[in-house]
Every structure is written in C-alpha cells, then in structure tokens.
XYZ file of C-alpha atoms in Angstrom:
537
model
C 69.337 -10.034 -66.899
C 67.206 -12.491 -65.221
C 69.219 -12.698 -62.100
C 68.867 -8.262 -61.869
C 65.324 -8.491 -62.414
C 64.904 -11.068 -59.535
C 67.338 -8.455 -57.049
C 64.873 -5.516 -58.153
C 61.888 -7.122 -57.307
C 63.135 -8.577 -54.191
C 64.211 -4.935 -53.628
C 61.095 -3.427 -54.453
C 59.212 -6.191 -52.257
C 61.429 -5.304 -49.202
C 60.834 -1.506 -49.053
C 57.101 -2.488 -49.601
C 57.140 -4.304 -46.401
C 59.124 -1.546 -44.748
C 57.006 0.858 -45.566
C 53.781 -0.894 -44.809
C 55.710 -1.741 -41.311
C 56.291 1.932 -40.719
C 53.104 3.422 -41.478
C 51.061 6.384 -39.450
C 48.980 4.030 -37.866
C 51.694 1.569 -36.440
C 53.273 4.971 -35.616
C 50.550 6.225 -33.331
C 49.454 2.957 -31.964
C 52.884 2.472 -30.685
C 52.977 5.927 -29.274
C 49.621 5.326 -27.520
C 50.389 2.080 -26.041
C 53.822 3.651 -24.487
C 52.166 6.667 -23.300
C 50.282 4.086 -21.013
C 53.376 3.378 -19.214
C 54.265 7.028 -18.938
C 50.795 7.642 -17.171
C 51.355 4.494 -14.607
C 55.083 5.524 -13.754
C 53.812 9.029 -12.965
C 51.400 7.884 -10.429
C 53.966 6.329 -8.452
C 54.980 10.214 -7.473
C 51.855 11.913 -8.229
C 53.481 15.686 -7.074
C 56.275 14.849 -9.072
C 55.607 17.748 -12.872
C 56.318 15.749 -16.203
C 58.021 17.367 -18.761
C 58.496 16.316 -22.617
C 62.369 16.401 -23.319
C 61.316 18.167 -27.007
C 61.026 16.902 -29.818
C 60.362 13.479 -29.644
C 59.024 12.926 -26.034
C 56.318 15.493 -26.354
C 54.485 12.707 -28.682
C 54.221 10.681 -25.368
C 51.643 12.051 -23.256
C 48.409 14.085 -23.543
C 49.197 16.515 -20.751
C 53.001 17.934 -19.668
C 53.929 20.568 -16.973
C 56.582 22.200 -19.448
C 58.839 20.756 -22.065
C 62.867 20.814 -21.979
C 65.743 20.570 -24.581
C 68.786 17.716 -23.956
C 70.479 16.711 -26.661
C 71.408 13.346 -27.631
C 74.521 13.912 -29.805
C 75.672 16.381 -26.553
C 75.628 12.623 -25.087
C 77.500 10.598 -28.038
C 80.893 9.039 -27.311
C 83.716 11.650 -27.986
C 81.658 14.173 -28.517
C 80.173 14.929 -24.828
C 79.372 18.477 -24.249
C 77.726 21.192 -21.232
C 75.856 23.099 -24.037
C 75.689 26.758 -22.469
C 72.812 27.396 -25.230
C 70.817 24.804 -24.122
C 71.309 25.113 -19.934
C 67.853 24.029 -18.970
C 67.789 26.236 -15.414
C 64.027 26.457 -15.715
C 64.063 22.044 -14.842
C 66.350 22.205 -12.040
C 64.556 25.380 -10.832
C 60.654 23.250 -11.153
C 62.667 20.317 -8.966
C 63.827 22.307 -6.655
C 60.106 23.701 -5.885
C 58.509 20.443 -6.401
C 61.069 17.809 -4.575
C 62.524 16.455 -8.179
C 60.294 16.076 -11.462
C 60.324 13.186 -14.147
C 61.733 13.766 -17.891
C 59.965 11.952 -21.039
C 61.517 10.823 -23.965
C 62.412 7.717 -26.477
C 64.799 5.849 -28.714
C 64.365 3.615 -31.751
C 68.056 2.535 -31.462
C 67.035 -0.664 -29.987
C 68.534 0.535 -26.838
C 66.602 0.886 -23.413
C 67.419 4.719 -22.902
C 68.812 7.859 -25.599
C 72.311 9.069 -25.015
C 70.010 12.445 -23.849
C 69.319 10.345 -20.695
C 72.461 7.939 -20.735
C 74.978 11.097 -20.626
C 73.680 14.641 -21.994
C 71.511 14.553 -18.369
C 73.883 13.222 -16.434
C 76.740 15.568 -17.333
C 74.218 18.142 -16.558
C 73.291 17.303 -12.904
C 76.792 17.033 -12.308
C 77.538 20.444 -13.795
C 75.289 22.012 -11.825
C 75.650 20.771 -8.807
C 79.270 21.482 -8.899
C 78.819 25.185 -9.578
C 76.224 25.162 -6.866
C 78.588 23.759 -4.401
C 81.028 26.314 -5.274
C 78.563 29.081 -4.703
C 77.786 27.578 -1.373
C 80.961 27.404 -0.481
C 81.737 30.670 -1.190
C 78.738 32.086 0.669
C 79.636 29.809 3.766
C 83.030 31.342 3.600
C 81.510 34.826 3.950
C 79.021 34.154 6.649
C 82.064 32.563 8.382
C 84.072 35.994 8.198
C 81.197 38.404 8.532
C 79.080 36.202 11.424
C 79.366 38.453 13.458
C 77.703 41.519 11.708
C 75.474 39.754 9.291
C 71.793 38.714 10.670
C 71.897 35.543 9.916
C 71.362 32.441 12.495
C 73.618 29.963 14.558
C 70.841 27.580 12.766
C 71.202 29.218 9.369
C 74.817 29.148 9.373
C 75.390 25.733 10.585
C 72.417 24.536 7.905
C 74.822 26.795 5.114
C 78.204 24.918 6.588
C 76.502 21.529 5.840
C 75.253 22.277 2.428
C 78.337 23.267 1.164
C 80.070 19.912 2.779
C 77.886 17.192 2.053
C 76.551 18.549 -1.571
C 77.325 15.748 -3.920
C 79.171 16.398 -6.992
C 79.719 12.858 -8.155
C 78.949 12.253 -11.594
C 76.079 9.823 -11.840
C 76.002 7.644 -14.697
C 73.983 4.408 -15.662
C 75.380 0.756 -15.647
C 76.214 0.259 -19.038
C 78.374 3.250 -19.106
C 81.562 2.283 -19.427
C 84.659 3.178 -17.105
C 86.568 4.498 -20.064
C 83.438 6.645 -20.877
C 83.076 7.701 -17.742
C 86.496 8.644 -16.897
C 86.962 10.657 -20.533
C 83.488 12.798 -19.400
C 84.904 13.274 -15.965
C 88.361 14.581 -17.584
C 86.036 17.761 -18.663
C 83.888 18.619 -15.524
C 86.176 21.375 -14.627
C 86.018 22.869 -18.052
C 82.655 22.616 -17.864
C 81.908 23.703 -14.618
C 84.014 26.513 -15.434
C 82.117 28.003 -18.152
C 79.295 27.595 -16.567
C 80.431 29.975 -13.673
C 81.259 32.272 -16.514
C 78.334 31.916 -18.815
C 76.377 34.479 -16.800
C 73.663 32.293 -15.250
C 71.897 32.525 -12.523
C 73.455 29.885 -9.803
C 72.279 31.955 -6.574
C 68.904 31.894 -7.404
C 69.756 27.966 -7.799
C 71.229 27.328 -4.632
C 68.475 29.156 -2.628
C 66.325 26.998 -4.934
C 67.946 23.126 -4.066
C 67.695 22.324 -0.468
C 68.981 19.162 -2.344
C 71.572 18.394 -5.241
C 70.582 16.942 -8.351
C 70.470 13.279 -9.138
C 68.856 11.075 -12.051
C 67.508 7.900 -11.751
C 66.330 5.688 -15.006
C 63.123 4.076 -15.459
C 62.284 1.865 -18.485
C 59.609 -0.350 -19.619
C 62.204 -3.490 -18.461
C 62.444 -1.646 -14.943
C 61.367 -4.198 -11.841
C 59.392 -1.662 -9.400
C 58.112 -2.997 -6.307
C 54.781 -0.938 -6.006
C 54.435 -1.686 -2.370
C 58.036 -0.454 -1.509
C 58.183 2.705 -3.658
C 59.865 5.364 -1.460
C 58.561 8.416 -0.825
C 60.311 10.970 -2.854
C 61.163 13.457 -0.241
C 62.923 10.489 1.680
C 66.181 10.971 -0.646
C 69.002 12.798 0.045
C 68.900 14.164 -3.135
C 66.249 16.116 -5.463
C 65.585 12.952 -8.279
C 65.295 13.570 -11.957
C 63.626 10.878 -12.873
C 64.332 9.979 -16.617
C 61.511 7.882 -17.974
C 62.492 6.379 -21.371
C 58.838 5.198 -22.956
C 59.271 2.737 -25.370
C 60.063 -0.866 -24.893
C 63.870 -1.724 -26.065
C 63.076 -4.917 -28.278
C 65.392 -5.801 -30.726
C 62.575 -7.989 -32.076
C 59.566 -6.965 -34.651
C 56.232 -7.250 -32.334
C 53.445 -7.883 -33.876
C 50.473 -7.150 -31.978
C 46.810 -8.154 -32.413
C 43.466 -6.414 -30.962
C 40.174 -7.734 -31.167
C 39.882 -5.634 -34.388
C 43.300 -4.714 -36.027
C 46.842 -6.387 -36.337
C 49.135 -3.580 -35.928
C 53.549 -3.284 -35.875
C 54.999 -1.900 -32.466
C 57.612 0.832 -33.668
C 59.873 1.859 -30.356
C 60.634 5.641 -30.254
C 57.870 6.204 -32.755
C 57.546 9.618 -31.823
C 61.191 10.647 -32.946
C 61.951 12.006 -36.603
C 58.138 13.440 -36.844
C 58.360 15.080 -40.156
C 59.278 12.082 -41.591
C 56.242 10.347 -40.766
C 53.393 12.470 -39.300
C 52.223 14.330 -42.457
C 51.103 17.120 -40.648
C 49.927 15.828 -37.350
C 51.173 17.537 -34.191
C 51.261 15.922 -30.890
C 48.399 18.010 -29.328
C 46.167 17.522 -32.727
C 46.870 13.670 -32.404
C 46.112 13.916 -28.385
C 43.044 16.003 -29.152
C 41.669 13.586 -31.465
C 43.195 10.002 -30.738
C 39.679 8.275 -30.042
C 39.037 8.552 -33.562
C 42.714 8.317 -35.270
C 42.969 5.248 -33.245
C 39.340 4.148 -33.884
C 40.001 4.429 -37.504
C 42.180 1.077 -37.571
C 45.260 1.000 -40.609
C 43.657 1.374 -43.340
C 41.328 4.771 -43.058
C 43.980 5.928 -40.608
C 45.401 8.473 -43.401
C 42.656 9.825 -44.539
C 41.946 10.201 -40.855
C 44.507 11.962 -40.091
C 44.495 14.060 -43.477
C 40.955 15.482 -42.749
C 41.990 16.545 -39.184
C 45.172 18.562 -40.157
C 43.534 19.996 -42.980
C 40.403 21.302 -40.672
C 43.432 22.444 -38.506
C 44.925 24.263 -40.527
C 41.313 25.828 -41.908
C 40.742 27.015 -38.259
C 43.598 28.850 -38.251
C 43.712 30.238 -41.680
C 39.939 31.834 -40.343
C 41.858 33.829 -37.595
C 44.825 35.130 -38.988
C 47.359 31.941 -37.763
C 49.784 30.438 -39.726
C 48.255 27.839 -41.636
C 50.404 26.303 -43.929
C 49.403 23.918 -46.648
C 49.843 20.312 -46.020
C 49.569 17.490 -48.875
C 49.079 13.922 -47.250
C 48.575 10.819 -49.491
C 46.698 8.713 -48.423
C 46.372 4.874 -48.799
C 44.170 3.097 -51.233
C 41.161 1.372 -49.488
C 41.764 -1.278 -52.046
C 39.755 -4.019 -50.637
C 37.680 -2.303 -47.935
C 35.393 -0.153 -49.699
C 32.509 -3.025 -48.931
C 33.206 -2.808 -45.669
C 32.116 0.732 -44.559
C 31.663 -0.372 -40.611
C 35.190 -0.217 -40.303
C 34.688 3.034 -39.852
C 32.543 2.534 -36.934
C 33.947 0.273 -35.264
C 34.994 0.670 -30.942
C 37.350 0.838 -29.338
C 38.705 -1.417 -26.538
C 38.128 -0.572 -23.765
C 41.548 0.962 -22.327
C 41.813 3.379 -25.345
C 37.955 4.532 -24.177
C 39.210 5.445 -21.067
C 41.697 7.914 -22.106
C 41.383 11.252 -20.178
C 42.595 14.115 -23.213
C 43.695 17.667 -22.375
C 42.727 20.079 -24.759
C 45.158 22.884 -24.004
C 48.187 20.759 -24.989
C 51.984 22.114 -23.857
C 52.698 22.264 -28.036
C 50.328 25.163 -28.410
C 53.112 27.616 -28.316
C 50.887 30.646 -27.219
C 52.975 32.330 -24.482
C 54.848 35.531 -24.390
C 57.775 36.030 -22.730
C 59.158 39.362 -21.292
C 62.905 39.903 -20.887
C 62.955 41.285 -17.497
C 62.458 44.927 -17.751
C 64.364 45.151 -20.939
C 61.221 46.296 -22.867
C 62.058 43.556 -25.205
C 59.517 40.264 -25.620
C 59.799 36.993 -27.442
C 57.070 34.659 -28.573
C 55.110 33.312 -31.206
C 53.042 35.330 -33.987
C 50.062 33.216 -33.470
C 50.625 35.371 -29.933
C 50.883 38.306 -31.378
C 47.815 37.972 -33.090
C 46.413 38.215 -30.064
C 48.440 40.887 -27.757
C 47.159 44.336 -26.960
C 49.925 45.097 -24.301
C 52.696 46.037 -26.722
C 53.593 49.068 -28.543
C 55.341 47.492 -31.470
C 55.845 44.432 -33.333
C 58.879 43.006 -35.253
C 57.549 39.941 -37.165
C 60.116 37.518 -38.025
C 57.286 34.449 -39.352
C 57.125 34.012 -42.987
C 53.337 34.955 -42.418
C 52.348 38.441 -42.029
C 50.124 39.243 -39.250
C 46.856 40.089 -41.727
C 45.309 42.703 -39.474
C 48.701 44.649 -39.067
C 49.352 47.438 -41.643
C 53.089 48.214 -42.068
C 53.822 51.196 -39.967
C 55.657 52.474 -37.664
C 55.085 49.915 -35.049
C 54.838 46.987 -36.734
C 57.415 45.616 -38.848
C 57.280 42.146 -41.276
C 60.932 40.684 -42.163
C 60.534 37.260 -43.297
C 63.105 34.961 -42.364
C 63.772 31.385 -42.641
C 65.805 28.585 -40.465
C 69.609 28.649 -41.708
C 69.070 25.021 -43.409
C 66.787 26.691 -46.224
C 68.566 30.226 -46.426
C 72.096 30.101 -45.005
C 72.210 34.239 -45.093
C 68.388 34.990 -44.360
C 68.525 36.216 -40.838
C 72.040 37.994 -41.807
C 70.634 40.031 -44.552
C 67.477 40.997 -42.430
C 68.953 41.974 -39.184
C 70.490 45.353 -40.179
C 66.558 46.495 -40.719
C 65.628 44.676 -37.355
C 67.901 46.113 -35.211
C 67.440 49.481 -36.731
C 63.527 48.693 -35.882
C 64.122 48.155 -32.722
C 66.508 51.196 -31.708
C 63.867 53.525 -33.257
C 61.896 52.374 -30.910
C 63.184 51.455 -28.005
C 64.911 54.864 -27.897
C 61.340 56.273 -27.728
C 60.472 54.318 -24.646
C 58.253 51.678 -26.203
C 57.915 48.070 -25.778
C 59.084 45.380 -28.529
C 57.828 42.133 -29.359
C 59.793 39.936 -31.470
C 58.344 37.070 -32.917
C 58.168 34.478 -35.525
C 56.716 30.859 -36.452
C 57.818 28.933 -32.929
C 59.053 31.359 -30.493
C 62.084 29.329 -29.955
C 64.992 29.937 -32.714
C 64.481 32.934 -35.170
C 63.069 35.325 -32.611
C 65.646 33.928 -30.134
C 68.664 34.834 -32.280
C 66.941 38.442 -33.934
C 66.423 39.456 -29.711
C 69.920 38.120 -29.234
C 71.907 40.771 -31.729
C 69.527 43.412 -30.792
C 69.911 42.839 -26.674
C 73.960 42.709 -27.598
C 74.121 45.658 -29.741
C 71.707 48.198 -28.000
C 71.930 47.377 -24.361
C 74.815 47.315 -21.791
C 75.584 44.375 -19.580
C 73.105 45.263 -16.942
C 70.195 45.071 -19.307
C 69.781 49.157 -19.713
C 69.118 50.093 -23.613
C 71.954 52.749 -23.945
C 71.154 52.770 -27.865
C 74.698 51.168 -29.057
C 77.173 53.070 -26.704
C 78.164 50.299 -24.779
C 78.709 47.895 -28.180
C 80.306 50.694 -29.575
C 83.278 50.690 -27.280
C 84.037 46.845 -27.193
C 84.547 44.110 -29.274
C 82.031 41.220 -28.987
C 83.406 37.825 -28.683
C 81.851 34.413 -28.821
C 81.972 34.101 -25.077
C 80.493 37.327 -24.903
C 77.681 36.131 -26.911
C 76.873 33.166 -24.914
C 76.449 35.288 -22.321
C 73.876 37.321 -23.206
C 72.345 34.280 -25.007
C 72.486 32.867 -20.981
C 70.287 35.919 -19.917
C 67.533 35.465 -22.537
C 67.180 32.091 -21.884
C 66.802 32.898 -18.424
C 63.461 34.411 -19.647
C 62.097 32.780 -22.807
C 63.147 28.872 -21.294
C 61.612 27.386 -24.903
C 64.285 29.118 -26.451
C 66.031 26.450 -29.211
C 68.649 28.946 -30.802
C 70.095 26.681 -33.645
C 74.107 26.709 -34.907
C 73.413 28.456 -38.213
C 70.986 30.683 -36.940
C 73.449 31.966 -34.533
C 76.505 32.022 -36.225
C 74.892 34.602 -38.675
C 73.963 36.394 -35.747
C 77.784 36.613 -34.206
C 79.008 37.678 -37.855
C 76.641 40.564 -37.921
C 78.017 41.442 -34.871
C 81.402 41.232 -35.387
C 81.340 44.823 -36.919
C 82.088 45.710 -33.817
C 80.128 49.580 -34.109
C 75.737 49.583 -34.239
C 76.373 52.143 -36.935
C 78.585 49.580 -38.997
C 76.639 46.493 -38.519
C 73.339 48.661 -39.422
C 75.189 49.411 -42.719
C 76.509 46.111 -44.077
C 76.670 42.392 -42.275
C 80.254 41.264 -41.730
C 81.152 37.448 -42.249
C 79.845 34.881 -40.342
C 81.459 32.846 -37.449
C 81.386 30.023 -35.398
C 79.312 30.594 -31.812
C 78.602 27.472 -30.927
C 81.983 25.720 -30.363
C-alpha cells in the first residue's frame, strides 16, 4: 500500500512539473524569442513575401504576406502523398512574381525541420515542376510545327526551346533523407504528376508565371550563414522556396533566465494551439505581446484571460462571432504582496518590437469564383458586404441584422468531428437556396465561421450540381446527365481553390459532400442524401 502511495505521488509530482513546464507563458516566450530569428533570416532577402505554413507557423511572426497549407503526415514515411485538395498554386504563383518567397513553420519533435518541409514541400516542387516542363514541352513542340504562321520570335522561340530543356525536375530532398526514402517517393512522381495534369489546374498560367523552376532550400536556427557572402536571390538558376523552420531543435530542457523572470524554452510552441492557448489567437497575442510578455509567469493567465474576453466583447458589440471562452487561471499564491510585478519592463529587445495590427489571421476577405456568381468567405465578412444579393450562412451564428428571407438563408453546420452527418443533412436546403437564386440571376455568398472548410465543401456540391464544366449555371442539366465520380470531384474542388486559396476542405467534410452527390440527378439529391464516400483517397 505504501509502495502505491509513493508511485501516485511521484506521479502526481511529475505531471505537476510538466504542466508548470508547459504553461502559456513558457508557450509565448518561446514563440517570441523564435520569431526573432524569423525577422533576421527575412532580412537577408528583404523582397523575398513570408508566408505562415497554417496552423502552427502563423504563431511565428507579427506580419505575413499570405498563409499556405502543407501537411506534415502528406510527408510521413509510407504515407507520402501530392494532395490535389491542398495544391497550394497561389505560393508558386507569389514566387514566380517575386523571384522565390520564404515558408514559416515549426516542430516540437526534437527534430530541426517538420516532415511539411522535410518531404510534403519537396514532393511538391517536384510535382510541379514536372507538369510545368511537360506543358513547356508541349508548347515548344507547337511553336516548332506552327513557326512559321504563329507571331512569335526567333528570340521567343529559342528562349521557349531552352525552358523546356534545361527545366529541372529532380526531386530535391534534405540530407537526412534517406536513399530508401527517397527512392520509394520517387517511385510515385509519375502518378503524381499525372493527376496533377488531370486535376484541372491551372499549369499555363504557371509556366508563363516561372521564368524559373521551383527549388527549396532549408534554414534552421543550427544553419551557418555567412552574412557577407549571402547571394543575391535572383543569381540562382532556380526560383528558391526558402523553408525557414523557427524553433531551435534541442533535445535538451533550456532553461532561460531574464533580468526579471526564469522561463522554459518549448520548441514548436506554436503547434497544437487549442491545447494550450485558451483562447488566444496569433494576431490577439501579436497585438498585445508588450503586455502578455510584460506580465512575467505568474499574471500571464489572467493576462491573457482579460484580453480574449475584451475580444470577444468587441465582437459580440458588432454582430461577430464571439464565442464564450473559460480560462483558469493560476493562483497568485505568493505574489499578491508584490503588486509591481505587474509593472515591471521589459528588456529592451522585446521594447523594440514593431506590431502590425491588421494581422493575416483576421479572416475578413471575400472571395469571388470567377464569374460564377458564387462567393466564399467568412460571416464576420458578411456582416459587412453590401455587394451581394443573397446570403447562405453556414456559421453556427446567425448574422443578427439579417431577417430570414428570401435572400438570406441560416443553416447551421458543424465540422464532421462533432456531427458526422451535419453538412449532409443541410445541403439538400442549400443547394435548393442557391438554384432559386442563381436561376434568377443573383449573386451568392456562402459563408461560415473560417471561410476555409464548411463554406468550401457547401460551394463545392452546389458548383458540381448546378453548373457545367465551364463554370455556366445550367440549373442541374449538366449533373443530370452524368455520374459524378471522385475524380470528378477533385476537379471542381481544383477550380475553387483556384479562387478562395485559404480553402482547408477537411476528409469528413467532403466525403459527406461526394455522398450527397452520388444521387447522381439535382432533383434526387434535393430530395434525400445518399450514403457517404470516400473523396479523399
């Protein structure tokens, strides 16, 4: 009895320390301090846009150019994939305009880089490039038949000719890859590359796009740079992504001391958020990180507490989805008599930090599916639009100044983890919604919480079963005489993420989406929702 008492309280003792280890404030200070060298490595190529590979890299910085979604498990051994759902054209596209463009993110693995930047990227360049050197090879092929009657230039052609021979289409992978990894990934680059060609997307505005093929390069907190040899980006002979990992790779506990707190480094801090932040998004914490930081361990709770609640106040005022948010915070056991830690300053590097108010996270944009008359974004958007006809709210929030009517519509859905049949069960009314009035000329917005997965998928089954292939609403006819298929589906999932480039459909999400389909007629699937499939594999 003795000897279980003594294991329970040595138990008990060792989650204490964990859990005093992993607290908010360790959390953020980490995150802070590693955001430092994000900021220095971006100087080196100042023209060079940042973007936040989502979720966990958008912690990492107070300002990004746009965000992007690669996977890590698309990366993990045996189980590499070329996600067509998650094709990221709108990052090779901002290279290609800006000569290359660095990538953000973290790992708490211990390891210096996340399989998302080990292999997921990697497999992508190559991907792309491939298909790209196909399509240039195909176009040189024409100009070589037809040089004679097309306009084009003995310079243009020879400059086409060259492309399409020296474009590299080598599969780039880091060091500690190994060469029965990297033989197994290259094994599936003509699959790949295949259905890519096939998915629908949009490789000859790509290959006007490149002058350059795609190539990553890794940069880490253990990188050696030589700041008085650092090449001029437009030097290479290819257009760099430049994958900056932010957190140092330890595999020891740091301890780290200021002048006035003793703080835990935690590497990849930033990943798993709802585990830790209670509440706190990255541009709340950016907006106010003087004072969270300022606030030292022990008040850094109740910090935080007070600023998400005032958040969420401010947008409970205008209509926004506010949702409630309980944080507990820590006893000031100890430190009630000493009320100046609540004033003290900062050092003077955290003083210095330059914050952007209008954070990347916001989520405010529209975005317009060519001229479909069919838009995706946020409700906290919609709150705020006057330029569409109608409204399809998919948020568990109604939008409090919209009456139900014609042209505005409130089906509240939730992610497939919660409700594995909630989109299914609401998309007969939706698409129904939508023909009524699309068929009437009028412009749709579909929204919900994010913009990036419920909308996504409601826009998806509505594009498939009320438009034709070439985007023209034809109110069913075209569904009506085929059969849709799971490739089919990825292809007009292609199209919409050629538009709304947030767009993070998840697997449940759209499998319910492909079984409401499967019907096979508008006036079926309007009638009763058919069983759900796999779209995703």
């Amino acid at each position: 009895m003795e000897d279980e008492t003594t294991k329970l309280s040595i138990y008990r003792a060792a989650r204490t320390i964990k859990r005093r280890d992993n607290s908010l404030y360790n959390a953020l200070r980490s995150i802070y301090e590693d955001s430092i060298f994000v900021g220095e490595i971006s100087q080196l190529w100042p023209d060079l846009p940042l973007l936040a590979n989502l979720r966990c890299g958008l912690w990492y910085f107070p300002k990004f150019h746009s965000t992007c979604y690669f996977k890590s498990t698309d990366g993990h051994n045996n189980n590499w994939s070329f996600n067509t759902s998650r094709l990221n054209l709108h990052v090779a596209q901002l290279a290609g305009q800006k000569g290359g463009c660095f990538i953000v993110d973290s790992t708490r693995k211990g390891k210096r880089f996340p399989d998302s930047m080990s292999k997921t990227i990697p497999i992508w360049t190559c991907v792309l490039n491939r298909s790209i050197h196909k399509h240039l090879s195909k176009m040189h092929d024409v100009a070589e038949l037809e040089k004679g009657v097309l306009s084009t230039t003995d310079e243009q052609f020879q400059n086409e000719r060259q492309n399409s021979v020296d474009w590299d289409c080598s599969l780039h992978l880091p060091l500690w890859v190994s060469e029965t990894e990297r033989a197994s990934i290259e094994d599936r680059l003509e699959e790949w590359t295949k259905q890519l060609d096939e998915s629908g997307a949009d490789i000859a505005s790509l290959a006007s796009c490149l002058k350059k093929p795609l190539r990553p390069l890794w940069i880490s907190q253990k990188t050696v740079i030589w700041l008085n040899e650092v090449p001029d980006h437009d030097s290479w002979d290819f257009t760099p992504i430049i994958l900056v990992s932010a957190s140092s790779a330890t595999g020891v506990i740091q301890h780290r001391t200021t002048s006035e707190f003793s703080w835990r480094y935690i590497p990849g801090a930033g990943d798993d958020e709802e585990s830790w932040a209670k509440g706190l998004s990255p541009n709340l914490f950016w907006n106010h990180a003087y004072d969270i930081i300022n606030s030292g361990p022990e008040l850094c709770n109740q910090k935080v507490a007070n600023i998400v609640e005032k958040d969420r106040v401010y947008r409970a005022q205008r209509g926004q989805n506010a949702p409630q948010v309980i944080v507990k915070s820590k006893k000031l056991a100890g430190n009630l008599a000493h009320p100046s830690l609540e004033e003290s300053t900062l050092s003077a590097d955290i003083s210095n930090i330059k914050i952007d108010l209008k954070s990347c996270d916001e989520g405010c944009a529209i975005s317009w599916l060519g001229s479909t008359n069919l838009a995706v974004g946020t409700s906290q958007a919609a709150a705020n639009l006057s330029n569409v006809n109608c409204i399809l709210n998919c948020d568990q929030e109604s939008i409090s100044f919209l009456p139900e009517t014609e042209a505005y519509l409130h089906l509240p859905m939730v992610i497939s983890k919660l409700d594995r049949f909630s989109l299914l069960n609401n998309l007969p009314s939706a698409v129904n919604f939508a023909k009524s009035n699309l068929s009437n000329g009028k412009s749709l917005l579909i929204c919900c919480q994010n913009g990036e997965d419920i909308s996504v998928c409601v826009c998806l089954a509505i594009l498939t079963s009320l438009f034709d292939d070439q985007g023209t609403f034809d109110g069913g006819k075209s569904f009506n005489e085929t059969r849709i298929t799971k490739w089919e589906m990825r292809r007009r999932l292609v199209l919409i993420c050629n538009f709304v480039v947030n767009a993070r459909p998840s697997r449940g999400n759209l499998k319910q989406v492909f079984g409401f389909l499967s019907g096979g007629r508008v006036d079926s699937v309007l009638q009763q929702p058919s069983d759900c499939g796999d779209i995703d594999r």
